[in-house]
Amino acid sequence: MTSKSKFKAIAPPPKTKPATTAAPLIPPRPTLKKLKLAAHDCRACPLWRNATQTVFGEGAARAEVILVGEQPGNDEDLAGKPFVGPAGKLLDHALVEAGIDRSKIYVTNVVKHFKWEPRGKRRIHKKPNSREIAACRPWLEAELEVLKPKILVCLGATAAQALIGKDFKVSRQRGQLAPSHLAPNVMATLHPSAILRAPDEETRHTQLKDFIADLKQVAHLIQKSQQKQ
Ligand code: URA
């Protein structure tokens, strides 16, 4: 007798592959409320494991303007709301300066879980990769589909490259309005966190001025749209 068994080992049952995008989770006839509820349990990429909760978009149900950032930060992860930490405070300031009422717009992110790595006791933001962005994209597409915004503003390179084009350079192309299939007016501008990270006071001041100038263009479009109504 050889040591080889004549019986074939029973193959282990196939592992069910985890969904690689959120697409199967999008509810039929979505509303913002239904989407937020469904996104609560999203496991389409591994980021949920280290995050406190899904941070879905928030804002006016009839918003004409949608602002899209990269991903929630530490404070947003804990609060469950987008742009409430230091970047959110800077955004609030810039919106006031531009004459835009935050309660009338909608604010969201390309990725809806906080990606981070530990540094001592702190959780340091880590950029989402292309798989995580692709996995989360159906949520953003559904938000856009429900809201049908007139104006879409990408805050920073991650949102701009995900929604406008992978070669988009915020430093060179910020503030340019163009139509797209996503909205009649699409623009990318600086990310508030990038302004907070500016290397010196002078750069920070210039970037903030540019950011407010871009948002003023948005305010102007809102005014024009309201005059038509
Ligand atoms: N940065 C983002 O891109 N989004 C947030 O919600 C907070 C910080």
Tab-separated table of C-alpha atoms and ligand atoms in Angstrom:
chain	number	residue	atom	x	y	z
A	1	MET	CA	0.000	0.000	0.000
A	2	THR	CA	1.307	3.370	-0.870
A	3	SER	CA	0.796	6.163	1.535
A	4	LYS	CA	-1.266	7.963	-1.101
A	5	SER	CA	-4.992	7.701	-0.421
A	6	LYS	CA	-7.171	6.687	-3.356
A	7	PHE	CA	-9.762	9.116	-2.175
A	8	LYS	CA	-9.591	12.669	-3.332
A	9	ALA	CA	-9.636	15.217	-0.583
A	10	ILE	CA	-13.016	16.834	-0.336
A	11	ALA	CA	-12.696	20.337	-1.659
A	12	PRO	CA	-13.547	22.991	0.899
A	13	PRO	CA	-16.776	24.823	0.114
A	14	PRO	CA	-16.130	27.848	-2.093
A	15	LYS	CA	-15.668	30.961	-0.028
A	16	THR	CA	-18.317	33.492	-0.845
A	17	LYS	CA	-16.440	36.427	-2.230
A	18	PRO	CA	-17.196	39.683	-0.477
A	19	ALA	CA	-18.875	42.237	-2.745
A	20	THR	CA	-16.252	44.461	-4.322
A	21	THR	CA	-18.542	47.403	-4.887
A	22	ALA	CA	-21.499	48.868	-3.085
A	23	ALA	CA	-23.660	48.480	-6.206
A	24	PRO	CA	-25.751	45.543	-4.874
A	25	LEU	CA	-26.577	47.590	-1.774
A	26	ILE	CA	-28.238	50.477	-3.596
A	27	PRO	CA	-31.947	50.278	-2.750
A	28	PRO	CA	-34.603	50.410	-5.453
A	29	ARG	CA	-36.120	53.880	-5.974
A	30	PRO	CA	-33.450	55.429	-3.759
A	31	THR	CA	-33.964	58.503	-1.627
A	32	LEU	CA	-31.235	60.153	0.445
A	33	LYS	CA	-32.770	58.664	3.576
A	34	LYS	CA	-32.905	55.123	2.127
A	35	LEU	CA	-29.328	55.433	0.860
A	36	LYS	CA	-27.978	56.577	4.206
A	37	LEU	CA	-29.698	53.697	5.946
A	38	ALA	CA	-28.375	51.147	3.453
A	39	ALA	CA	-24.834	52.572	3.598
A	40	HIS	CA	-24.803	52.119	7.362
A	41	ASP	CA	-23.859	48.439	6.966
A	42	CYS	CA	-21.654	48.763	3.883
A	43	ARG	CA	-18.841	46.188	3.763
A	44	ALA	CA	-17.961	46.634	0.083
A	45	CYS	CA	-14.323	47.327	0.921
A	46	PRO	CA	-12.293	46.586	4.062
A	47	LEU	CA	-12.316	50.171	5.396
A	48	TRP	CA	-15.372	49.551	7.579
A	49	ARG	CA	-13.277	47.319	9.848
A	50	ASN	CA	-11.231	50.142	11.354
A	51	ALA	CA	-13.832	52.885	11.093
A	52	THR	CA	-16.372	53.803	13.757
A	53	GLN	CA	-19.235	54.160	11.292
A	54	THR	CA	-20.218	55.049	7.740
A	55	VAL	CA	-20.222	58.802	7.218
A	56	PHE	CA	-22.858	59.446	4.577
A	57	GLY	CA	-23.518	62.763	2.847
A	58	GLU	CA	-25.704	65.338	4.533
A	59	GLY	CA	-27.580	68.433	3.551
A	60	ALA	CA	-30.647	69.809	1.890
A	61	ALA	CA	-32.851	67.256	0.135
A	62	ARG	CA	-33.353	69.731	-2.724
A	63	ALA	CA	-29.807	71.021	-2.847
A	64	GLU	CA	-28.695	72.502	-6.156
A	65	VAL	CA	-25.085	72.292	-5.069
A	66	ILE	CA	-23.152	69.233	-3.968
A	67	LEU	CA	-19.662	69.483	-2.489
A	68	VAL	CA	-17.608	66.297	-2.613
A	69	GLY	CA	-14.551	65.757	-0.423
A	70	GLU	CA	-12.231	62.762	-0.155
A	71	GLN	CA	-13.198	60.781	2.933
A	72	PRO	CA	-14.258	61.514	6.495
A	73	GLY	CA	-11.514	62.466	8.925
A	74	ASN	CA	-11.078	61.559	12.580
A	75	ASP	CA	-13.780	63.940	13.865
A	76	GLU	CA	-16.230	63.004	11.121
A	77	ASP	CA	-15.700	59.298	11.853
A	78	LEU	CA	-16.620	59.878	15.495
A	79	ALA	CA	-19.538	62.228	14.794
A	80	GLY	CA	-20.922	60.327	11.788
A	81	LYS	CA	-21.214	63.589	9.824
A	82	PRO	CA	-19.127	64.962	6.954
A	83	PHE	CA	-16.918	68.043	7.332
A	84	VAL	CA	-17.394	68.772	11.019
A	85	GLY	CA	-13.710	68.748	12.087
A	86	PRO	CA	-11.015	71.360	11.396
A	87	ALA	CA	-11.446	71.072	7.601
A	88	GLY	CA	-15.196	71.482	8.084
A	89	LYS	CA	-14.663	74.627	10.163
A	90	LEU	CA	-12.518	76.096	7.417
A	91	LEU	CA	-15.130	75.115	4.848
A	92	ASP	CA	-17.853	76.788	6.925
A	93	HIS	CA	-15.804	79.982	7.105
A	94	ALA	CA	-15.171	79.983	3.343
A	95	LEU	CA	-18.853	79.317	2.581
A	96	VAL	CA	-19.885	82.281	4.742
A	97	GLU	CA	-17.292	84.493	3.024
A	98	ALA	CA	-18.590	83.378	-0.376
A	99	GLY	CA	-22.214	83.947	0.641
A	100	ILE	CA	-23.313	80.308	0.471
A	101	ASP	CA	-25.695	78.942	3.094
A	102	ARG	CA	-24.424	75.472	4.109
A	103	SER	CA	-27.921	74.390	5.133
A	104	LYS	CA	-29.035	74.785	1.487
A	105	ILE	CA	-26.311	72.604	-0.024
A	106	TYR	CA	-25.317	68.935	0.253
A	107	VAL	CA	-21.887	67.801	1.430
A	108	THR	CA	-20.450	64.332	0.934
A	109	ASN	CA	-17.277	62.371	0.256
A	110	VAL	CA	-15.955	60.033	-2.435
A	111	VAL	CA	-15.232	57.401	0.241
A	112	LYS	CA	-17.555	57.007	3.193
A	113	HIS	CA	-15.351	55.322	5.775
A	114	PHE	CA	-12.349	56.858	7.527
A	115	LYS	CA	-9.081	55.274	6.415
A	116	TRP	CA	-6.313	55.760	8.922
A	117	GLU	CA	-3.128	54.401	10.410
A	118	PRO	CA	-2.030	54.683	14.025
A	119	ARG	CA	0.716	57.085	15.021
A	120	GLY	CA	1.155	56.873	18.755
A	121	LYS	CA	-2.285	57.539	20.154
A	122	ARG	CA	-3.417	59.405	17.054
A	123	ARG	CA	-5.285	58.136	14.004
A	124	ILE	CA	-3.609	59.594	10.956
A	125	HIS	CA	-5.538	60.009	7.698
A	126	LYS	CA	-4.447	57.641	4.932
A	127	LYS	CA	-5.394	58.290	1.316
A	128	PRO	CA	-7.960	55.830	-0.078
A	129	ASN	CA	-6.730	53.666	-2.960
A	130	SER	CA	-8.418	53.163	-6.319
A	131	ARG	CA	-10.153	49.914	-5.239
A	132	GLU	CA	-11.680	51.592	-2.204
A	133	ILE	CA	-12.779	54.551	-4.312
A	134	ALA	CA	-14.332	52.233	-6.915
A	135	ALA	CA	-16.070	50.156	-4.223
A	136	CYS	CA	-17.669	53.248	-2.714
A	137	ARG	CA	-18.551	54.981	-5.972
A	138	PRO	CA	-22.111	53.599	-6.303
A	139	TRP	CA	-23.070	55.568	-3.164
A	140	LEU	CA	-21.877	58.832	-4.668
A	141	GLU	CA	-23.493	58.047	-8.009
A	142	ALA	CA	-26.765	57.334	-6.224
A	143	GLU	CA	-26.512	60.606	-4.275
A	144	LEU	CA	-25.988	62.442	-7.577
A	145	GLU	CA	-28.845	60.552	-9.214
A	146	VAL	CA	-31.251	61.483	-6.400
A	147	LEU	CA	-30.169	65.104	-6.071
A	148	LYS	CA	-29.487	65.913	-9.739
A	149	PRO	CA	-27.445	68.926	-8.647
A	150	LYS	CA	-26.954	71.944	-10.907
A	151	ILE	CA	-23.479	72.466	-9.486
A	152	LEU	CA	-20.943	69.844	-8.426
A	153	VAL	CA	-17.829	71.004	-6.613
A	154	CYS	CA	-14.930	68.597	-6.057
A	155	LEU	CA	-12.864	69.502	-3.025
A	156	GLY	CA	-9.284	68.443	-3.713
A	157	ALA	CA	-7.500	66.031	-5.997
A	158	THR	CA	-9.089	62.749	-4.898
A	159	ALA	CA	-12.598	63.962	-5.702
A	160	ALA	CA	-11.474	65.793	-8.850
A	161	GLN	CA	-9.594	62.795	-10.205
A	162	ALA	CA	-12.443	60.419	-9.360
A	163	LEU	CA	-15.150	62.605	-10.903
A	164	ILE	CA	-13.511	64.766	-13.576
A	165	GLY	CA	-10.473	62.857	-14.794
A	166	LYS	CA	-7.488	60.989	-13.425
A	167	ASP	CA	-5.004	63.559	-14.729
A	168	PHE	CA	-6.800	66.530	-13.206
A	169	LYS	CA	-4.401	68.934	-11.471
A	170	VAL	CA	-6.104	71.075	-8.861
A	171	SER	CA	-3.160	73.486	-8.752
A	172	ARG	CA	-3.541	74.297	-12.472
A	173	GLN	CA	-7.238	73.672	-13.188
A	174	ARG	CA	-9.057	74.757	-10.035
A	175	GLY	CA	-11.938	77.161	-10.426
A	176	GLN	CA	-12.730	76.195	-14.033
A	177	LEU	CA	-16.400	75.484	-14.602
A	178	ALA	CA	-17.381	72.906	-17.191
A	179	PRO	CA	-20.489	70.854	-17.960
A	180	SER	CA	-20.366	67.088	-17.513
A	181	HIS	CA	-22.735	64.126	-17.427
A	182	LEU	CA	-22.675	64.468	-13.620
A	183	ALA	CA	-23.995	68.027	-13.494
A	184	PRO	CA	-24.388	71.032	-15.804
A	185	ASN	CA	-21.669	72.862	-13.853
A	186	VAL	CA	-18.688	70.987	-12.475
A	187	MET	CA	-15.708	72.568	-10.783
A	188	ALA	CA	-12.810	71.443	-8.649
A	189	THR	CA	-11.173	73.582	-6.038
A	190	LEU	CA	-8.749	73.196	-3.164
A	191	HIS	CA	-9.428	70.819	-0.330
A	192	PRO	CA	-9.818	72.667	3.000
A	193	SER	CA	-7.351	70.215	4.621
A	194	ALA	CA	-4.724	71.182	2.036
A	195	ILE	CA	-5.186	74.824	3.050
A	196	LEU	CA	-4.761	73.875	6.710
A	197	ARG	CA	-1.557	72.030	5.791
A	198	ALA	CA	-0.081	74.947	3.798
A	199	PRO	CA	3.650	75.232	4.532
A	200	ASP	CA	3.535	78.871	5.621
A	201	GLU	CA	1.124	81.645	6.488
A	202	GLU	CA	1.471	83.436	3.160
A	203	THR	CA	0.619	80.298	1.158
A	204	ARG	CA	-2.271	79.546	3.475
A	205	HIS	CA	-3.616	83.071	2.990
A	206	THR	CA	-3.345	82.847	-0.820
A	207	GLN	CA	-4.962	79.398	-0.923
A	208	LEU	CA	-7.831	80.515	1.276
A	209	LYS	CA	-8.387	83.541	-0.974
A	210	ASP	CA	-8.418	81.264	-4.060
A	211	PHE	CA	-10.789	78.834	-2.356
A	212	ILE	CA	-13.224	81.614	-1.466
A	213	ALA	CA	-12.971	83.050	-4.996
A	214	ASP	CA	-13.931	79.639	-6.438
A	215	LEU	CA	-16.862	79.356	-4.039
A	216	LYS	CA	-17.967	82.871	-5.024
A	217	GLN	CA	-18.356	81.601	-8.586
A	218	VAL	CA	-20.643	78.917	-7.169
A	219	ALA	CA	-22.593	81.550	-5.214
A	220	HIS	CA	-23.018	83.527	-8.437
A	221	LEU	CA	-24.403	80.454	-10.239
A	222	ILE	CA	-26.825	79.819	-7.364
A	223	GLN	CA	-28.060	83.419	-7.618
A	224	LYS	CA	-28.525	83.118	-11.381
A	225	SER	CA	-30.428	79.863	-10.990
A	226	GLN	CA	-32.700	81.376	-8.321
A	227	GLN	CA	-33.446	84.396	-10.511
A	228	LYS	CA	-34.684	82.025	-13.229
A	229	GLN	CA	-37.110	80.280	-10.852
B	1	URA	N1	-11.991	65.765	4.715
B	1	URA	C1	-12.836	65.295	3.783
B	1	URA	O1	-12.484	65.101	2.624
B	1	URA	N2	-14.078	65.026	4.154
B	1	URA	C2	-14.534	65.215	5.388
B	1	URA	O2	-15.703	64.934	5.638
B	1	URA	C3	-13.631	65.732	6.335
B	1	URA	C4	-12.364	65.994	5.986
